[in-house]
Coordinates of C-alpha atoms in Angstrom, one line a residue:
M21 CA 11.3 -10.2 23.1
A22 CA 9.3 -10.9 26.1
A23 CA 5.5 -10.1 26.5
L24 CA 4.9 -6.3 28.0
T25 CA 1.6 -6.5 30.5
T26 CA 0.3 -4.0 28.3
R27 CA 1.2 -4.0 24.4
V28 CA 2.1 -0.8 23.0
P29 CA 0.1 0.3 20.1
C30 CA 1.7 0.7 17.0
N31 CA 1.2 2.6 13.5
I32 CA 2.9 2.5 10.2
L33 CA 2.9 5.5 8.4
T34 CA 4.2 5.0 4.6
G35 CA 4.3 6.5 1.2
P36 CA 7.0 7.4 -1.7
L37 CA 9.9 9.3 -1.1
G38 CA 9.0 12.8 -0.8
A39 CA 5.3 12.5 -0.2
G40 CA 5.6 14.1 3.3
K41 CA 5.9 11.1 6.3
S42 CA 8.2 13.0 8.4
T43 CA 6.2 16.1 8.1
A44 CA 3.2 14.0 9.0
I45 CA 4.8 12.4 12.0
L46 CA 6.0 16.0 13.2
K47 CA 2.4 17.2 12.8
L48 CA 1.0 14.2 14.6
L49 CA 3.4 14.5 17.3
Q50 CA 2.5 18.1 17.9
A51 CA -0.8 17.3 18.0
R52 CA -1.4 13.9 19.9
G53 CA 2.1 13.1 21.3
D54 CA 1.8 13.3 25.3
G55 CA 5.9 13.2 25.2
N56 CA 6.2 9.4 25.3
W57 CA 6.1 8.4 22.3
A58 CA 8.4 6.6 20.3
V59 CA 9.2 6.6 16.4
L60 CA 11.3 4.1 14.5
V61 CA 12.8 5.8 11.5
N62 CA 14.2 3.7 8.5
E63 CA 16.2 5.7 5.7
M64 CA 17.8 4.3 3.0
G65 CA 21.0 6.4 3.0
D66 CA 23.4 6.1 5.8
V67 CA 23.1 9.9 7.0
G68 CA 19.6 10.1 8.9
I69 CA 17.6 13.1 8.7
D70 CA 14.4 12.0 9.6
G71 CA 15.1 10.9 13.4
V72 CA 15.8 14.1 13.5
I73 CA 12.7 15.6 12.6
A74 CA 10.5 13.4 14.6
G75 CA 13.0 13.8 17.8
S76 CA 12.0 17.6 17.3
G77 CA 8.7 16.6 18.0
G78 CA 9.4 15.1 21.7
A79 CA 9.5 11.4 20.9
A80 CA 12.3 8.9 21.5
T81 CA 13.5 8.2 18.3
A82 CA 15.8 5.0 16.6
E83 CA 17.0 4.9 13.2
V84 CA 17.9 1.8 11.2
S85 CA 19.8 3.1 8.3
G86 CA 21.3 2.0 5.2
G87 CA 19.1 -1.2 5.1
C88 CA 15.0 -2.0 4.6
I89 CA 13.5 -1.7 8.0
C90 CA 10.6 -4.2 6.3
C91 CA 13.3 -7.3 6.9
A92 CA 12.2 -6.8 10.6
N93 CA 14.4 -10.4 11.3
G94 CA 17.2 -8.2 10.9
V95 CA 19.6 -7.6 13.4
A96 CA 19.1 -3.4 12.9
A97 CA 15.9 -3.6 13.3
R98 CA 15.2 -5.6 16.4
V99 CA 17.9 -4.0 18.1
A100 CA 16.2 -0.7 17.5
L101 CA 12.7 -1.8 18.5
T102 CA 14.1 -3.4 22.0
R103 CA 15.8 -0.1 22.8
L104 CA 12.7 1.7 22.1
L105 CA 10.2 -0.6 23.9
K106 CA 12.4 -0.7 27.0
K107 CA 11.4 2.8 27.5
R108 CA 7.5 1.8 27.5
P109 CA 6.5 4.3 25.2
S110 CA 2.6 4.8 25.4
R111 CA 2.6 4.5 21.3
L112 CA 5.0 3.5 18.8
L113 CA 5.5 5.1 15.1
I114 CA 6.9 3.1 12.3
E115 CA 7.8 5.4 9.4
P116 CA 9.3 2.9 6.7
S117 CA 11.8 4.3 3.7
G118 CA 10.1 5.6 0.4
L119 CA 11.6 1.8 -0.5
G120 CA 9.9 -0.2 1.8
H121 CA 7.5 -3.4 1.7
V122 CA 4.9 -2.3 4.0
A123 CA 2.7 -5.4 3.8
E124 CA 5.7 -7.7 4.9
L125 CA 6.7 -5.4 7.8
S126 CA 2.9 -5.5 8.9
E127 CA 3.2 -9.4 8.7
H128 CA 6.2 -9.3 10.6
L129 CA 5.2 -7.4 13.7
Q130 CA 1.8 -9.3 13.9
K131 CA 3.7 -12.6 14.8
E132 CA 5.5 -13.7 17.6
P133 CA 8.1 -12.4 19.4
L134 CA 7.1 -9.1 18.3
S135 CA 3.0 -9.8 18.6
N136 CA 4.0 -10.2 22.3
A137 CA 4.9 -6.6 22.8
L138 CA 3.3 -4.6 20.1
E139 CA -0.6 -4.0 19.1
L140 CA -0.7 -3.3 15.6
R141 CA -3.1 -0.8 14.4
A142 CA -4.2 1.3 11.4
V143 CA -1.6 1.6 8.9
A144 CA -1.5 4.7 6.7
C145 CA 0.0 5.5 3.5
V146 CA 1.0 9.7 2.8
V147 CA -0.5 10.1 -1.0
P148 CA 1.4 12.9 -2.9
C149 CA -1.3 14.4 -5.0
D150 CA 1.0 16.4 -7.3
R151 CA 2.6 12.9 -8.6
H152 CA 0.1 10.5 -7.7
A153 CA -0.8 9.8 -11.4
L154 CA 2.8 9.4 -12.2
L155 CA 3.4 7.0 -9.6
W156 CA 0.6 5.1 -9.6
A157 CA 1.4 4.4 -13.3
E158 CA 4.9 3.6 -13.2
A159 CA 5.5 2.3 -9.6
P160 CA 4.6 -0.8 -8.5
L161 CA 6.5 -0.5 -4.8
Y162 CA 3.7 2.6 -4.5
R163 CA 0.8 0.7 -5.8
D164 CA 1.6 -2.1 -3.0
M165 CA 1.9 0.8 -0.5
V166 CA -1.3 1.9 -1.1
H167 CA -3.0 -1.6 -1.2
A168 CA -1.2 -2.8 2.4
S169 CA -2.4 0.3 4.2
D170 CA -5.9 1.0 6.0
L171 CA -6.2 4.5 4.8
L172 CA -4.8 7.1 2.8
I173 CA -3.5 10.5 3.7
L174 CA -3.9 12.6 0.7
N175 CA -1.0 15.5 0.8
R176 CA 0.4 17.9 -1.4
R177 CA -2.9 19.1 -2.3
D178 CA -1.9 22.7 -2.5
V179 CA 0.9 22.1 -5.1
D180 CA -1.3 21.7 -8.2
A181 CA -5.3 21.8 -7.2
S182 CA -6.2 20.5 -10.7
M183 CA -5.3 17.6 -9.6
T184 CA -6.5 16.8 -6.3
S185 CA -10.3 16.3 -7.1
D186 CA -8.9 13.4 -9.5
V187 CA -6.7 11.6 -6.7
D188 CA -9.8 12.4 -4.1
T189 CA -12.0 10.4 -6.5
W190 CA -9.7 7.9 -7.3
A191 CA -8.9 6.8 -3.4
R192 CA -12.7 6.6 -2.6
E193 CA -13.1 4.1 -5.4
L194 CA -10.5 1.8 -4.5
Y195 CA -11.3 -1.7 -3.7
P196 CA -11.3 -2.7 -1.2
P197 CA -12.2 0.7 0.2
K198 CA -9.8 2.7 2.4
T199 CA -10.4 5.5 4.9
V200 CA -9.6 8.4 3.3
L201 CA -8.5 11.4 5.1
L202 CA -7.6 14.9 3.4
A203 CA -4.0 16.8 4.6
D204 CA -3.1 20.2 4.5
R205 CA 0.7 20.5 4.1
G206 CA 1.1 17.1 6.4
A207 CA -1.8 18.2 8.8
C208 CA -5.1 15.8 9.1
S209 CA -7.2 14.3 11.7
N210 CA -5.5 12.8 13.7
D211 CA -8.0 10.1 15.6
W212 CA -6.7 7.7 12.9
V213 CA -4.2 6.1 15.1
D214 CA -6.3 4.6 17.3
S215 CA -8.2 2.8 14.5
P216 CA -7.8 -1.1 14.6
R217 CA -6.1 -2.5 11.8
D218 CA -8.5 -2.7 8.5
A219 CA -11.2 -0.4 9.8
V220 CA -12.7 1.8 7.0
T221 CA -14.4 5.2 7.3
I222 CA -15.0 7.8 4.9
E223 CA -14.0 11.4 5.6
Q224 CA -17.2 13.5 4.4
E225 CA -15.6 16.8 3.1
H226 CA -15.8 16.0 -0.4
A227 CA -17.6 12.5 -0.4
P228 CA -19.7 11.9 -3.4
G229 CA -22.8 10.2 -3.3
A230 CA -23.0 10.8 0.7
E231 CA -26.8 11.7 0.3
E232 CA -27.2 8.2 -1.1
D233 CA -25.7 6.6 1.7
D234 CA -28.2 7.6 4.2
E235 CA -30.6 5.4 2.2
Y236 CA -28.5 2.3 2.0
R237 CA -29.9 -0.5 4.0
P238 CA -28.2 -4.0 4.1
K239 CA -30.9 -6.7 3.1
R240 CA -30.0 -10.2 2.8
T241 CA -26.9 -12.4 3.1
F242 CA -26.4 -16.0 2.4
T243 CA -24.0 -18.1 3.3
H244 CA -22.2 -21.4 1.5
I245 CA -21.1 -24.3 3.4
D246 CA -17.5 -23.5 2.1
G247 CA -17.8 -20.4 4.0
S248 CA -18.4 -18.2 1.0
K249 CA -20.7 -15.4 1.7
R250 CA -23.3 -13.3 -0.7
T251 CA -24.6 -10.1 0.4
E252 CA -27.5 -8.2 -1.4
S253 CA -28.7 -5.0 -0.4
H254 CA -30.9 -1.8 -2.0
G255 CA -31.1 1.9 -1.5
G256 CA -30.5 5.4 -2.9
G257 CA -31.6 4.2 -6.7
K258 CA -28.6 1.4 -6.8
A259 CA -28.6 -1.9 -6.1
Y260 CA -25.4 -3.6 -4.5
V261 CA -24.3 -7.4 -5.0
G262 CA -21.4 -8.7 -3.0
V263 CA -19.3 -12.3 -2.7
I264 CA -16.6 -13.0 -0.4
F265 CA -15.2 -16.1 -1.0
G266 CA -14.3 -18.9 1.9
K267 CA -10.6 -18.7 2.2
M268 CA -10.2 -23.1 2.1
G269 CA -11.5 -22.7 -1.6
P270 CA -9.4 -23.3 -4.4
P271 CA -7.9 -20.4 -6.8
F272 CA -9.7 -19.3 -9.9
E273 CA -8.9 -20.2 -13.3
A274 CA -7.5 -17.2 -15.0
D275 CA -10.0 -18.0 -18.4
R276 CA -12.6 -18.7 -16.4
L277 CA -12.4 -15.9 -14.5
E278 CA -12.2 -13.3 -16.9
S279 CA -15.6 -14.8 -18.5
A280 CA -17.6 -14.4 -15.2
C281 CA -16.0 -11.1 -14.7
A282 CA -17.3 -10.2 -18.0
T283 CA -20.8 -11.7 -17.1
A284 CA -20.9 -9.3 -14.2
C285 CA -19.9 -6.3 -16.7
S286 CA -22.6 -7.4 -19.0
F287 CA -25.0 -7.6 -16.1
D288 CA -28.4 -5.1 -16.5
G289 CA -27.8 -2.1 -15.3
A290 CA -24.5 -2.5 -14.0
E291 CA -22.4 0.5 -13.2
R292 CA -19.2 -0.6 -11.7
F293 CA -17.5 -3.7 -10.5
K294 CA -14.6 -4.1 -8.8
G295 CA -13.0 -7.7 -7.5
V296 CA -10.0 -9.2 -6.3
F297 CA -9.1 -12.6 -6.7
Y298 CA -6.4 -15.1 -6.3
V299 CA -5.4 -16.7 -9.8
R300 CA -3.9 -20.0 -10.2
T301 CA -1.0 -18.8 -12.7
R302 CA -0.8 -14.9 -11.7
G303 CA -1.5 -14.8 -7.9
W304 CA -3.3 -11.8 -6.4
V305 CA -5.4 -9.7 -9.2
L306 CA -7.6 -6.7 -8.9
V307 CA -10.4 -6.4 -11.7
Q308 CA -12.0 -2.9 -12.0
W309 CA -14.6 -1.8 -14.3
V310 CA -16.9 1.0 -14.7
R311 CA -19.5 2.0 -17.5
N312 CA -18.5 3.7 -20.1
G313 CA -14.9 3.4 -19.1
G314 CA -13.6 0.7 -21.7
P315 CA -12.6 -2.8 -20.8
A316 CA -11.8 -4.1 -17.5
D317 CA -8.8 -3.3 -16.0
T318 CA -6.9 -5.8 -14.2
Q319 CA -3.6 -5.5 -11.8
V320 CA -1.6 -7.3 -10.2
L321 CA -1.6 -7.0 -6.2
S322 CA 0.9 -8.2 -3.8
R323 CA -1.2 -9.9 -1.4
A324 CA -4.5 -9.9 -0.3
A325 CA -6.8 -11.2 2.5
D326 CA -9.3 -13.0 0.5
S327 CA -11.3 -13.2 -2.8
R328 CA -14.4 -11.1 -3.3
F329 CA -15.9 -8.9 -6.0
Q330 CA -18.7 -6.3 -5.5
L331 CA -21.1 -5.4 -8.3
I332 CA -22.9 -1.7 -8.0
L333 CA -26.4 -1.6 -10.5
C334 CA -28.4 1.4 -11.3
G335 CA -32.1 1.2 -11.0
D336 CA -34.3 -1.8 -9.4
E337 CA -33.4 -4.8 -7.4
P338 CA -32.2 -7.8 -9.6
A339 CA -34.2 -10.5 -10.3
P340 CA -33.1 -13.3 -7.3
V341 CA -32.4 -15.8 -10.2
A342 CA -29.8 -13.4 -11.7
V343 CA -28.1 -12.9 -9.0
A344 CA -27.8 -16.4 -8.1
A345 CA -26.5 -17.2 -11.6
L346 CA -24.1 -14.3 -11.5
E347 CA -22.9 -16.2 -8.4
S348 CA -22.6 -19.3 -9.7
A349 CA -20.5 -18.1 -12.7
F350 CA -17.8 -17.0 -10.3
M351 CA -18.1 -20.3 -8.3
G352 CA -17.7 -22.2 -11.3
A353 CA -14.5 -20.4 -12.3
R354 CA -12.4 -21.9 -9.3
G355 CA -10.3 -24.5 -10.2
K356 CA -9.5 -28.2 -8.2
V357 CA -7.9 -27.3 -5.0

């Protein structure tokens, strides 16, 4: 695929079956479409419906039916993409099926030859608030969609209002953090399409702790020879300790990592701990703990950019020697290359 003079900005809008992806795309086209947008739709069935919906918004459309668009090296997907790009759209939206593997699709789009023609920007996941709890507990593919996305669009909030606040709280406490948008029957703030991949903001309509965030001030950063970086900050009655581990370092050993996480959770004043780690015997895992919430919860992730953790403490800034000891516990949890 030959490179275009100007790469076409591209967004992926994912989500489980019935989340409202097609409605969200239609509302987006109505609000932002300039008549020259294109939409690539993937449906697992042989009769396409979503392409018709997107086309009703005035966009050029192409469909990949009967298979997974996330296998972007497939002939059908490449032909559909080429046909759309020949029309020189000002933007391309991709809607995978509710059974699509978004992380794989994102990876393909950022490699040649597709990256010569496309500039992947923010990836969004439409979250059905009325079914979220069940999906999160029982559908690994849905969890992968969430983890692979930059932002979450909380939809179907009108179906059962009692569930909305819980989903909103869950979304804002994810780690790594996600941009959170509140949708009204698929319609939400549409500026997200211009956000770069991995950019994070928080919509403030119901954001908890906004007053404390105003007092937050970064304080110190320590960089190690292996590229690992520790940051410490304090504000709003809380202290924050975070470490991003160098990408070239060895994986974590499961038993040592468990011990290091226990040390973090028992740290004086610890309120919340979240970390993503690459473990030798398990691959990527997410570890989450909150005070008075029982033992730490561990989930398997499909992939992540790097290993990292953040510990939030209540009260005064912790002693430097204690923070250094905590960091050493995690450094020691890594095995040999």
